[in-house]
Structure formats: structure tokens, C-alpha cells
Amino acid sequence: MSISSSIPVLLGDGNAELRSEGEALLLRRPREEVRIPLAAVARVRAEGRDVTVELTAPAEAEAVSYRIEDVSRAAAGVFADAVNGALPDRAAGEEPVDGSTLVTVTVLGGPEAEEDEQAEEEKAEAALIWAPLAFGLPPVVLSAVVGFAGKDLDRAVAVLMLGFVAGAFGFLAWLALWSAWSDWYLPRHGITVEADPVLIEGRGTYAYTDATGRLRPVGAGDKARGETIRVAYHPRKPQRAVPHKGTGSLVGTLIGGVVLLALAALPCWGAVALALPAFG
């Protein structure tokens, strides 16, 4: 059954667009176009201003899903109801096919898309370089001001040492909290796929295939243990994926980040308290 063109077009965050085209759904993003046949769709869920297209999957297999966010709430409900009502009938007891094998992904932009991805990777590398400087520069500036304004070299050195300790703990806290956020957000709002153990440059790790068909390593910190794992990545940033982790691991990372933040606050308070008399 085809879907009438009267079904609303969903316009979402990041210039994403989801529309019906005959016997398929068409999801367009700035860098790719995903064609999803209705035969590959298990159901469409509308959750407020977000719409998720869940694909069919064999029993005990992880179903792939595509999500568009920040669409019209009214249009989301109409779209989901119309698509669900138009899905082809399936025989009782019939084993569902792997819907991801029916999906066609077309990369848009050619070399420009590759350049954009390289730019994203360069930004991520730059963030790792500049973040330590952002946490380490304030202690240097504060100690220099104390040394010149208060003319107290010993106090300036003490402020510098305390400031460096606070900056180190602050940087570690930032890494932990950012990791906890990614571990929570991507499995819920990204694309989940399976990653298999592979050998890259003589080192065992995991690799997954993104929506464009490109094989990508999971990350330097994930050593292969022999079994397949599930990972999730952002649709617009497929070069970075995080493994699915249990609630205990997520809570542990979050608690660790909060503890590190508290440890950063103590020497930070000490450095400020030590520096104040120099301005009196």
C-alpha cells in the first residue's frame, strides 16, 4: 500500500527532512539521503516533537532505527499514524527480515562531505588540545597578578600550585561528565549497530559499519574481547561511536565526574582565598 502525498513532510533539527514517497520513506540530512522501504519498517513512533522509524529485525537481533528530532508535534502524530496504517501486512509467525539490508543510503556532497567530516575530526582534536589550556591558564594568570600586585613571590607560587591541582581535577571532571553524557545520549537518540572484533595495525579493536556503508573503528580505548558488541553513533557524526553500557557503568562514570568536580573545587577555593590578600 502506498502512502498518499497528503501525509505531512517532517522538518527537523539540523535541516533534516522525513517524507513519504510511494512505497518508501525518504530521510534527508545535509550529508546523506536514506530511502527506507515500507517493507523494512516495523513501526513509526511519535514522541512529542521526535519521530523514530524502527526497522524490522529477526528475533533476538538489535533493530536499527532512524530518528528525526524537533518536528511539529501535530505533524508527528499524523505522520506516524498514517505510516503505521500503510505498512504491508505480515503473515502470522513469519520471521521478520533484517530491515537494514533493504535501506539504501546515498552520500550527498561527494568530496565536500569528506572535507566536512575531516573538519569535524580536526575540531575534536583541537578541543582535546585547548581544553587542558583552558583549565591551566587561569592559575597562571592569577598567580602572575598576585606576584605583581602583591609583590609576594611565595604566595604567587602557592596560588599557582593550588591552581594547577584544581585545573587538573577540573579537566578530569569535564572528561568524565562529557563521557557520561555521551554514554546516555547516543544509545537513546543515535543509531545503534553491531560492532565486530577486527585487527587494525596489529591491534585488536572493534569496528562497525555506518549508514553509508563505511567501516569505522570504535575507538582506541575499546580492545576486542572476541564477542560482538552494540555501539551507537550520532547520525551527523558517524565517525564517533560509544559502546552500549549498563546503568551501573553510566552511574559510576557520573559519580566519578561529580567527585572529581568536588576535588577541583577545594584547591580552587584555596587558591582564591590565598590570592585575595594580595589585592587588599
PDB file of C-alpha atoms in Angstrom:
ATOM      1  CA  MET A   1       0.000   0.000   0.000  1.00  0.00           C
ATOM      2  CA  SER A   2       1.434   3.366  -0.932  1.00  0.00           C
ATOM      3  CA  ILE A   3       1.140   6.471   1.176  1.00  0.00           C
ATOM      4  CA  SER A   4      -0.725   9.473  -0.154  1.00  0.00           C
ATOM      5  CA  SER A   5       1.249  12.664  -0.769  1.00  0.00           C
ATOM      6  CA  SER A   6      -1.104  14.410   1.663  1.00  0.00           C
ATOM      7  CA  ILE A   7       0.976  12.955   4.501  1.00  0.00           C
ATOM      8  CA  PRO A   8       2.892  15.865   6.076  1.00  0.00           C
ATOM      9  CA  VAL A   9       6.590  16.356   5.491  1.00  0.00           C
ATOM     10  CA  LEU A  10       8.514  16.459   8.756  1.00  0.00           C
ATOM     11  CA  LEU A  11      11.171  19.159   9.024  1.00  0.00           C
ATOM     12  CA  GLY A  12      13.507  18.616  11.941  1.00  0.00           C
ATOM     13  CA  ASP A  13      16.651  19.736  13.661  1.00  0.00           C
ATOM     14  CA  GLY A  14      19.831  20.162  11.614  1.00  0.00           C
ATOM     15  CA  ASN A  15      17.977  20.584   8.293  1.00  0.00           C
ATOM     16  CA  ALA A  16      16.715  17.002   8.463  1.00  0.00           C
ATOM     17  CA  GLU A  17      13.594  16.071   6.490  1.00  0.00           C
ATOM     18  CA  LEU A  18      11.403  12.962   6.569  1.00  0.00           C
ATOM     19  CA  ARG A  19       8.753  12.422   3.894  1.00  0.00           C
ATOM     20  CA  SER A  20       6.738   9.621   2.301  1.00  0.00           C
ATOM     21  CA  GLU A  21       7.410   8.677  -1.304  1.00  0.00           C
ATOM     22  CA  GLY A  22       5.136   5.926  -2.566  1.00  0.00           C
ATOM     23  CA  GLU A  23       6.302   2.626  -1.099  1.00  0.00           C
ATOM     24  CA  ALA A  24       9.100   4.140   0.950  1.00  0.00           C
ATOM     25  CA  LEU A  25      10.097   6.815   3.418  1.00  0.00           C
ATOM     26  CA  LEU A  26      12.813   9.273   2.467  1.00  0.00           C
ATOM     27  CA  LEU A  27      15.014  10.740   5.187  1.00  0.00           C
ATOM     28  CA  ARG A  28      17.244  13.564   4.005  1.00  0.00           C
ATOM     29  CA  ARG A  29      20.114  15.025   6.002  1.00  0.00           C
ATOM     30  CA  PRO A  30      22.777  17.519   4.911  1.00  0.00           C
ATOM     31  CA  ARG A  31      25.232  14.732   4.083  1.00  0.00           C
ATOM     32  CA  GLU A  32      23.065  11.776   3.144  1.00  0.00           C
ATOM     33  CA  GLU A  33      19.742  10.579   1.804  1.00  0.00           C
ATOM     34  CA  VAL A  34      18.230   7.429   3.312  1.00  0.00           C
ATOM     35  CA  ARG A  35      15.499   5.533   1.444  1.00  0.00           C
ATOM     36  CA  ILE A  36      13.559   3.183   3.733  1.00  0.00           C
ATOM     37  CA  PRO A  37      11.095   0.814   2.004  1.00  0.00           C
ATOM     38  CA  LEU A  38       7.851   0.249   3.905  1.00  0.00           C
ATOM     39  CA  ALA A  39       8.703  -3.462   3.916  1.00  0.00           C
ATOM     40  CA  ALA A  40      11.663  -2.621   6.157  1.00  0.00           C
ATOM     41  CA  VAL A  41       9.616  -0.609   8.674  1.00  0.00           C
ATOM     42  CA  ALA A  42       8.349  -2.285  11.844  1.00  0.00           C
ATOM     43  CA  ARG A  43       6.597   0.817  13.151  1.00  0.00           C
ATOM     44  CA  VAL A  44       6.886   4.584  13.480  1.00  0.00           C
ATOM     45  CA  ARG A  45       6.788   6.141  16.936  1.00  0.00           C
ATOM     46  CA  ALA A  46       5.910   9.774  17.623  1.00  0.00           C
ATOM     47  CA  GLU A  47       7.186  11.006  20.984  1.00  0.00           C
ATOM     48  CA  GLY A  48       6.305  14.657  21.372  1.00  0.00           C
ATOM     49  CA  ARG A  49       8.412  16.504  18.795  1.00  0.00           C
ATOM     50  CA  ASP A  50      10.556  13.470  17.926  1.00  0.00           C
ATOM     51  CA  VAL A  51       9.752  10.696  15.436  1.00  0.00           C
ATOM     52  CA  THR A  52      11.548   7.338  15.320  1.00  0.00           C
ATOM     53  CA  VAL A  53      11.358   4.888  12.411  1.00  0.00           C
ATOM     54  CA  GLU A  54      12.043   1.397  13.754  1.00  0.00           C
ATOM     55  CA  LEU A  55      13.150  -1.220  11.236  1.00  0.00           C
ATOM     56  CA  THR A  56      12.224  -4.880  11.278  1.00  0.00           C
ATOM     57  CA  ALA A  57      14.745  -7.339  12.709  1.00  0.00           C
ATOM     58  CA  PRO A  58      14.958 -11.113  13.246  1.00  0.00           C
ATOM     59  CA  ALA A  59      14.266 -12.461  16.719  1.00  0.00           C
ATOM     60  CA  GLU A  60      16.919 -11.609  19.331  1.00  0.00           C
ATOM     61  CA  ALA A  61      18.616  -9.163  16.945  1.00  0.00           C
ATOM     62  CA  GLU A  62      19.010  -5.450  17.667  1.00  0.00           C
ATOM     63  CA  ALA A  63      16.671  -3.426  15.463  1.00  0.00           C
ATOM     64  CA  VAL A  64      18.124  -0.397  13.673  1.00  0.00           C
ATOM     65  CA  SER A  65      16.179   2.827  13.964  1.00  0.00           C
ATOM     66  CA  TYR A  66      16.274   6.296  12.395  1.00  0.00           C
ATOM     67  CA  ARG A  67      15.225   9.383  14.337  1.00  0.00           C
ATOM     68  CA  ILE A  68      14.294  12.929  13.409  1.00  0.00           C
ATOM     69  CA  GLU A  69      14.054  15.496  16.192  1.00  0.00           C
ATOM     70  CA  ASP A  70      12.317  18.811  16.838  1.00  0.00           C
ATOM     71  CA  VAL A  71       9.498  18.441  14.317  1.00  0.00           C
ATOM     72  CA  SER A  72       5.952  19.770  14.559  1.00  0.00           C
ATOM     73  CA  ARG A  73       4.153  17.924  17.355  1.00  0.00           C
ATOM     74  CA  ALA A  74       0.874  17.817  15.416  1.00  0.00           C
ATOM     75  CA  ALA A  75       2.539  16.683  12.189  1.00  0.00           C
ATOM     76  CA  ALA A  76       4.479  13.969  14.042  1.00  0.00           C
ATOM     77  CA  GLY A  77       1.311  12.258  15.237  1.00  0.00           C
ATOM     78  CA  VAL A  78      -0.384  12.441  11.839  1.00  0.00           C
ATOM     79  CA  PHE A  79       2.730  11.125  10.085  1.00  0.00           C
ATOM     80  CA  ALA A  80       3.168   8.186  12.484  1.00  0.00           C
ATOM     81  CA  ASP A  81      -0.484   7.137  12.304  1.00  0.00           C
ATOM     82  CA  ALA A  82      -0.536   7.319   8.504  1.00  0.00           C
ATOM     83  CA  VAL A  83       2.662   5.325   8.013  1.00  0.00           C
ATOM     84  CA  ASN A  84       1.725   2.668  10.565  1.00  0.00           C
ATOM     85  CA  GLY A  85      -1.640   2.273   8.878  1.00  0.00           C
ATOM     86  CA  ALA A  86       0.011   1.828   5.481  1.00  0.00           C
ATOM     87  CA  LEU A  87       2.580  -0.797   6.451  1.00  0.00           C
ATOM     88  CA  PRO A  88       2.281  -4.068   4.482  1.00  0.00           C
ATOM     89  CA  ASP A  89       0.530  -6.953   6.196  1.00  0.00           C
ATOM     90  CA  ARG A  90       2.791  -9.687   7.528  1.00  0.00           C
ATOM     91  CA  ALA A  91       1.756 -13.295   7.921  1.00  0.00           C
ATOM     92  CA  ALA A  92       1.379 -14.571  11.462  1.00  0.00           C
ATOM     93  CA  GLY A  93       4.528 -16.332  12.635  1.00  0.00           C
ATOM     94  CA  GLU A  94       6.552 -15.009   9.714  1.00  0.00           C
ATOM     95  CA  GLU A  95      10.168 -14.308  10.632  1.00  0.00           C
ATOM     96  CA  PRO A  96      10.847 -10.574  10.167  1.00  0.00           C
ATOM     97  CA  VAL A  97      13.579  -9.663   7.705  1.00  0.00           C
ATOM     98  CA  ASP A  98      16.542  -7.512   8.658  1.00  0.00           C
ATOM     99  CA  GLY A  99      15.164  -4.151   7.580  1.00  0.00           C
ATOM    100  CA  SER A 100      18.599  -2.538   7.491  1.00  0.00           C
ATOM    101  CA  THR A 101      19.520  -4.676   4.457  1.00  0.00           C
ATOM    102  CA  LEU A 102      16.676  -3.070   2.466  1.00  0.00           C
ATOM    103  CA  VAL A 103      17.693   0.505   3.246  1.00  0.00           C
ATOM    104  CA  THR A 104      19.518   2.490   0.572  1.00  0.00           C
ATOM    105  CA  VAL A 105      21.882   5.261   1.657  1.00  0.00           C
ATOM    106  CA  THR A 106      23.150   7.876  -0.796  1.00  0.00           C
ATOM    107  CA  VAL A 107      26.003  10.102   0.319  1.00  0.00           C
ATOM    108  CA  LEU A 108      25.437  13.720  -0.640  1.00  0.00           C
ATOM    109  CA  GLY A 109      28.125  16.262  -1.330  1.00  0.00           C
ATOM    110  CA  GLY A 110      30.869  13.935  -2.563  1.00  0.00           C
ATOM    111  CA  PRO A 111      34.310  15.263  -1.625  1.00  0.00           C
ATOM    112  CA  GLU A 112      32.743  18.131   0.308  1.00  0.00           C
ATOM    113  CA  ALA A 113      31.161  15.659   2.746  1.00  0.00           C
ATOM    114  CA  GLU A 114      34.578  14.069   3.329  1.00  0.00           C
ATOM    115  CA  GLU A 115      36.061  17.509   3.931  1.00  0.00           C
ATOM    116  CA  ASP A 116      33.305  18.328   6.422  1.00  0.00           C
ATOM    117  CA  GLU A 117      33.965  15.102   8.294  1.00  0.00           C
ATOM    118  CA  GLN A 118      37.690  15.811   8.354  1.00  0.00           C
ATOM    119  CA  ALA A 119      36.902  19.275   9.706  1.00  0.00           C
ATOM    120  CA  GLU A 120      34.797  17.694  12.477  1.00  0.00           C
ATOM    121  CA  GLU A 121      37.683  15.386  13.406  1.00  0.00           C
ATOM    122  CA  GLU A 122      40.093  18.331  13.446  1.00  0.00           C
ATOM    123  CA  LYS A 123      37.709  20.234  15.756  1.00  0.00           C
ATOM    124  CA  ALA A 124      37.578  17.266  18.120  1.00  0.00           C
ATOM    125  CA  GLU A 125      41.386  17.039  18.174  1.00  0.00           C
ATOM    126  CA  ALA A 126      41.638  20.792  18.755  1.00  0.00           C
ATOM    127  CA  ALA A 127      39.205  20.524  21.678  1.00  0.00           C
ATOM    128  CA  LEU A 128      41.443  17.935  23.337  1.00  0.00           C
ATOM    129  CA  ILE A 129      44.410  20.295  22.915  1.00  0.00           C
ATOM    130  CA  TRP A 130      42.725  23.504  24.029  1.00  0.00           C
ATOM    131  CA  ALA A 131      40.731  22.058  26.921  1.00  0.00           C
ATOM    132  CA  PRO A 132      43.822  21.487  29.144  1.00  0.00           C
ATOM    133  CA  LEU A 133      44.974  25.026  28.323  1.00  0.00           C
ATOM    134  CA  ALA A 134      41.567  26.399  29.307  1.00  0.00           C
ATOM    135  CA  PHE A 135      41.883  24.753  32.722  1.00  0.00           C
ATOM    136  CA  GLY A 136      45.571  25.573  33.144  1.00  0.00           C
ATOM    137  CA  LEU A 137      45.663  29.198  32.001  1.00  0.00           C
ATOM    138  CA  PRO A 138      43.589  30.790  34.827  1.00  0.00           C
ATOM    139  CA  PRO A 139      46.023  29.655  37.570  1.00  0.00           C
ATOM    140  CA  VAL A 140      48.939  31.128  35.612  1.00  0.00           C
ATOM    141  CA  VAL A 141      47.161  34.459  35.164  1.00  0.00           C
ATOM    142  CA  LEU A 142      46.037  34.596  38.805  1.00  0.00           C
ATOM    143  CA  SER A 143      49.482  33.782  40.169  1.00  0.00           C
ATOM    144  CA  ALA A 144      51.092  36.366  37.872  1.00  0.00           C
ATOM    145  CA  VAL A 145      48.667  39.026  39.104  1.00  0.00           C
ATOM    146  CA  VAL A 146      49.375  38.052  42.730  1.00  0.00           C
ATOM    147  CA  GLY A 147      53.104  38.230  42.112  1.00  0.00           C
ATOM    148  CA  PHE A 148      52.983  41.665  40.527  1.00  0.00           C
ATOM    149  CA  ALA A 149      50.170  43.247  42.537  1.00  0.00           C
ATOM    150  CA  GLY A 150      51.092  41.845  45.929  1.00  0.00           C
ATOM    151  CA  LYS A 151      54.836  41.575  45.281  1.00  0.00           C
ATOM    152  CA  ASP A 152      54.756  38.271  47.118  1.00  0.00           C
ATOM    153  CA  LEU A 153      56.573  35.577  45.167  1.00  0.00           C
ATOM    154  CA  ASP A 154      55.950  32.812  47.705  1.00  0.00           C
ATOM    155  CA  ARG A 155      52.206  33.486  47.691  1.00  0.00           C
ATOM    156  CA  ALA A 156      52.176  33.572  43.880  1.00  0.00           C
ATOM    157  CA  VAL A 157      53.900  30.161  43.669  1.00  0.00           C
ATOM    158  CA  ALA A 158      51.446  28.680  46.184  1.00  0.00           C
ATOM    159  CA  VAL A 159      48.496  30.040  44.198  1.00  0.00           C
ATOM    160  CA  LEU A 160      49.987  28.577  41.027  1.00  0.00           C
ATOM    161  CA  MET A 161      50.404  25.111  42.568  1.00  0.00           C
ATOM    162  CA  LEU A 162      46.894  25.055  44.036  1.00  0.00           C
ATOM    163  CA  GLY A 163      45.503  26.373  40.761  1.00  0.00           C
ATOM    164  CA  PHE A 164      47.209  23.636  38.758  1.00  0.00           C
ATOM    165  CA  VAL A 165      45.783  20.967  41.081  1.00  0.00           C
ATOM    166  CA  ALA A 166      42.305  22.484  40.703  1.00  0.00           C
ATOM    167  CA  GLY A 167      42.716  22.688  36.921  1.00  0.00           C
ATOM    168  CA  ALA A 168      43.863  19.060  36.663  1.00  0.00           C
ATOM    169  CA  PHE A 169      40.889  17.784  38.663  1.00  0.00           C
ATOM    170  CA  GLY A 170      38.567  20.100  36.711  1.00  0.00           C
ATOM    171  CA  PHE A 171      39.832  18.744  33.386  1.00  0.00           C
ATOM    172  CA  LEU A 172      39.350  15.146  34.526  1.00  0.00           C
ATOM    173  CA  ALA A 173      35.856  16.017  35.783  1.00  0.00           C
ATOM    174  CA  TRP A 174      34.994  17.567  32.404  1.00  0.00           C
ATOM    175  CA  LEU A 175      36.147  14.402  30.590  1.00  0.00           C
ATOM    176  CA  ALA A 176      34.143  12.145  32.916  1.00  0.00           C
ATOM    177  CA  LEU A 177      30.940  14.194  32.710  1.00  0.00           C
ATOM    178  CA  TRP A 178      31.200  14.512  28.921  1.00  0.00           C
ATOM    179  CA  SER A 179      31.710  10.747  28.670  1.00  0.00           C
ATOM    180  CA  ALA A 180      28.662  10.121  30.890  1.00  0.00           C
ATOM    181  CA  TRP A 181      26.558  12.434  28.726  1.00  0.00           C
ATOM    182  CA  SER A 182      27.625  10.671  25.510  1.00  0.00           C
ATOM    183  CA  ASP A 183      27.025   7.233  27.046  1.00  0.00           C
ATOM    184  CA  TRP A 184      23.481   8.295  27.973  1.00  0.00           C
ATOM    185  CA  TYR A 185      22.526  10.318  24.889  1.00  0.00           C
ATOM    186  CA  LEU A 186      23.812   8.299  21.921  1.00  0.00           C
ATOM    187  CA  PRO A 187      22.191   4.903  22.730  1.00  0.00           C
ATOM    188  CA  ARG A 188      18.834   6.686  23.161  1.00  0.00           C
ATOM    189  CA  HIS A 189      18.952   9.209  20.317  1.00  0.00           C
ATOM    190  CA  GLY A 190      21.604   7.894  17.936  1.00  0.00           C
ATOM    191  CA  ILE A 191      21.828   4.899  15.580  1.00  0.00           C
ATOM    192  CA  THR A 192      22.626   1.551  17.191  1.00  0.00           C
ATOM    193  CA  VAL A 193      24.579  -1.074  15.228  1.00  0.00           C
ATOM    194  CA  GLU A 194      26.703  -4.104  16.000  1.00  0.00           C
ATOM    195  CA  ALA A 195      30.494  -3.838  16.106  1.00  0.00           C
ATOM    196  CA  ASP A 196      32.689  -6.844  15.393  1.00  0.00           C
ATOM    197  CA  PRO A 197      36.230  -7.528  16.640  1.00  0.00           C
ATOM    198  CA  VAL A 198      38.831  -6.700  13.992  1.00  0.00           C
ATOM    199  CA  LEU A 199      42.595  -6.328  13.755  1.00  0.00           C
ATOM    200  CA  ILE A 200      43.780  -2.823  12.842  1.00  0.00           C
ATOM    201  CA  GLU A 201      47.527  -2.165  12.574  1.00  0.00           C
ATOM    202  CA  GLY A 202      48.241  -5.242  14.645  1.00  0.00           C
ATOM    203  CA  ARG A 203      45.899  -4.234  17.490  1.00  0.00           C
ATOM    204  CA  GLY A 204      42.601  -5.893  18.267  1.00  0.00           C
ATOM    205  CA  THR A 205      39.674  -3.478  18.430  1.00  0.00           C
ATOM    206  CA  TYR A 206      36.060  -3.183  17.324  1.00  0.00           C
ATOM    207  CA  ALA A 207      34.720  -1.800  14.057  1.00  0.00           C
ATOM    208  CA  TYR A 208      31.216  -1.011  12.828  1.00  0.00           C
ATOM    209  CA  THR A 209      29.606  -0.133   9.515  1.00  0.00           C
ATOM    210  CA  ASP A 210      27.790   3.216   9.475  1.00  0.00           C
ATOM    211  CA  ALA A 211      24.707   4.109   7.440  1.00  0.00           C
ATOM    212  CA  THR A 212      26.842   4.985   4.398  1.00  0.00           C
ATOM    213  CA  GLY A 213      28.495   1.551   4.354  1.00  0.00           C
ATOM    214  CA  ARG A 214      31.842   2.792   5.654  1.00  0.00           C
ATOM    215  CA  LEU A 215      33.757   0.645   8.152  1.00  0.00           C
ATOM    216  CA  ARG A 216      34.879   2.623  11.190  1.00  0.00           C
ATOM    217  CA  PRO A 217      36.870   1.680  14.305  1.00  0.00           C
ATOM    218  CA  VAL A 218      35.056   2.192  17.595  1.00  0.00           C
ATOM    219  CA  GLY A 219      37.952   3.821  19.411  1.00  0.00           C
ATOM    220  CA  ALA A 220      41.410   3.383  20.810  1.00  0.00           C
ATOM    221  CA  GLY A 221      40.149   2.539  24.280  1.00  0.00           C
ATOM    222  CA  ASP A 222      37.930  -0.388  23.271  1.00  0.00           C
ATOM    223  CA  LYS A 223      40.034  -3.549  22.990  1.00  0.00           C
ATOM    224  CA  ALA A 224      38.348  -6.514  21.343  1.00  0.00           C
ATOM    225  CA  ARG A 225      37.404  -9.381  23.644  1.00  0.00           C
ATOM    226  CA  GLY A 226      36.177 -11.730  20.927  1.00  0.00           C
ATOM    227  CA  GLU A 227      32.419 -11.138  21.056  1.00  0.00           C
ATOM    228  CA  THR A 228      30.215  -8.749  19.092  1.00  0.00           C
ATOM    229  CA  ILE A 229      29.109  -5.619  20.952  1.00  0.00           C
ATOM    230  CA  ARG A 230      26.482  -2.938  20.326  1.00  0.00           C
ATOM    231  CA  VAL A 231      27.559   0.634  19.706  1.00  0.00           C
ATOM    232  CA  ALA A 232      25.671   3.860  18.978  1.00  0.00           C
ATOM    233  CA  TYR A 233      26.706   6.889  16.932  1.00  0.00           C
ATOM    234  CA  HIS A 234      25.206  10.270  16.062  1.00  0.00           C
ATOM    235  CA  PRO A 235      23.611  10.356  12.579  1.00  0.00           C
ATOM    236  CA  ARG A 236      25.519  13.542  11.668  1.00  0.00           C
ATOM    237  CA  LYS A 237      28.791  12.421  13.286  1.00  0.00           C
ATOM    238  CA  PRO A 238      29.191   8.735  12.412  1.00  0.00           C
ATOM    239  CA  GLN A 239      32.956   8.844  12.972  1.00  0.00           C
ATOM    240  CA  ARG A 240      32.481   8.561  16.742  1.00  0.00           C
ATOM    241  CA  ALA A 241      30.615   5.736  18.448  1.00  0.00           C
ATOM    242  CA  VAL A 242      30.202   4.644  22.059  1.00  0.00           C
ATOM    243  CA  PRO A 243      29.510   1.089  23.259  1.00  0.00           C
ATOM    244  CA  HIS A 244      26.213   0.376  24.979  1.00  0.00           C
ATOM    245  CA  LYS A 245      26.892   0.314  28.708  1.00  0.00           C
ATOM    246  CA  GLY A 246      24.813  -0.764  31.637  1.00  0.00           C
ATOM    247  CA  THR A 247      23.189   1.664  34.034  1.00  0.00           C
ATOM    248  CA  GLY A 248      25.779   0.795  36.676  1.00  0.00           C
ATOM    249  CA  SER A 249      28.671   1.853  34.448  1.00  0.00           C
ATOM    250  CA  LEU A 250      26.912   5.092  33.493  1.00  0.00           C
ATOM    251  CA  VAL A 251      26.125   5.959  37.113  1.00  0.00           C
ATOM    252  CA  GLY A 252      29.694   5.111  38.113  1.00  0.00           C
ATOM    253  CA  THR A 253      31.118   7.490  35.497  1.00  0.00           C
ATOM    254  CA  LEU A 254      28.695  10.219  36.579  1.00  0.00           C
ATOM    255  CA  ILE A 255      29.582   9.802  40.258  1.00  0.00           C
ATOM    256  CA  GLY A 256      33.266   9.851  39.358  1.00  0.00           C
ATOM    257  CA  GLY A 257      32.808  13.128  37.494  1.00  0.00           C
ATOM    258  CA  VAL A 258      30.966  14.707  40.427  1.00  0.00           C
ATOM    259  CA  VAL A 259      33.662  13.554  42.868  1.00  0.00           C
ATOM    260  CA  LEU A 260      36.401  14.985  40.641  1.00  0.00           C
ATOM    261  CA  LEU A 261      34.441  18.226  40.404  1.00  0.00           C
ATOM    262  CA  ALA A 262      34.294  18.407  44.197  1.00  0.00           C
ATOM    263  CA  LEU A 263      38.028  17.700  44.407  1.00  0.00           C
ATOM    264  CA  ALA A 264      38.619  20.524  41.934  1.00  0.00           C
ATOM    265  CA  ALA A 265      36.515  22.945  43.985  1.00  0.00           C
ATOM    266  CA  LEU A 266      38.611  22.547  47.143  1.00  0.00           C
ATOM    267  CA  PRO A 267      42.019  23.633  45.758  1.00  0.00           C
ATOM    268  CA  CYS A 268      40.241  26.256  43.622  1.00  0.00           C
ATOM    269  CA  TRP A 269      38.733  27.790  46.763  1.00  0.00           C
ATOM    270  CA  GLY A 270      42.138  27.600  48.472  1.00  0.00           C
ATOM    271  CA  ALA A 271      43.882  29.350  45.580  1.00  0.00           C
ATOM    272  CA  VAL A 272      41.325  32.166  45.534  1.00  0.00           C
ATOM    273  CA  ALA A 273      41.442  32.560  49.329  1.00  0.00           C
ATOM    274  CA  LEU A 274      45.225  32.686  49.210  1.00  0.00           C
ATOM    275  CA  ALA A 275      45.238  35.242  46.398  1.00  0.00           C
ATOM    276  CA  LEU A 276      42.733  37.697  47.915  1.00  0.00           C
ATOM    277  CA  PRO A 277      45.080  39.274  50.496  1.00  0.00           C
ATOM    278  CA  ALA A 278      47.386  40.365  47.671  1.00  0.00           C
ATOM    279  CA  PHE A 279      44.674  42.742  46.480  1.00  0.00           C
ATOM    280  CA  GLY A 280      43.936  44.201  49.911  1.00  0.00           C
TER     281      GLY A 280
END
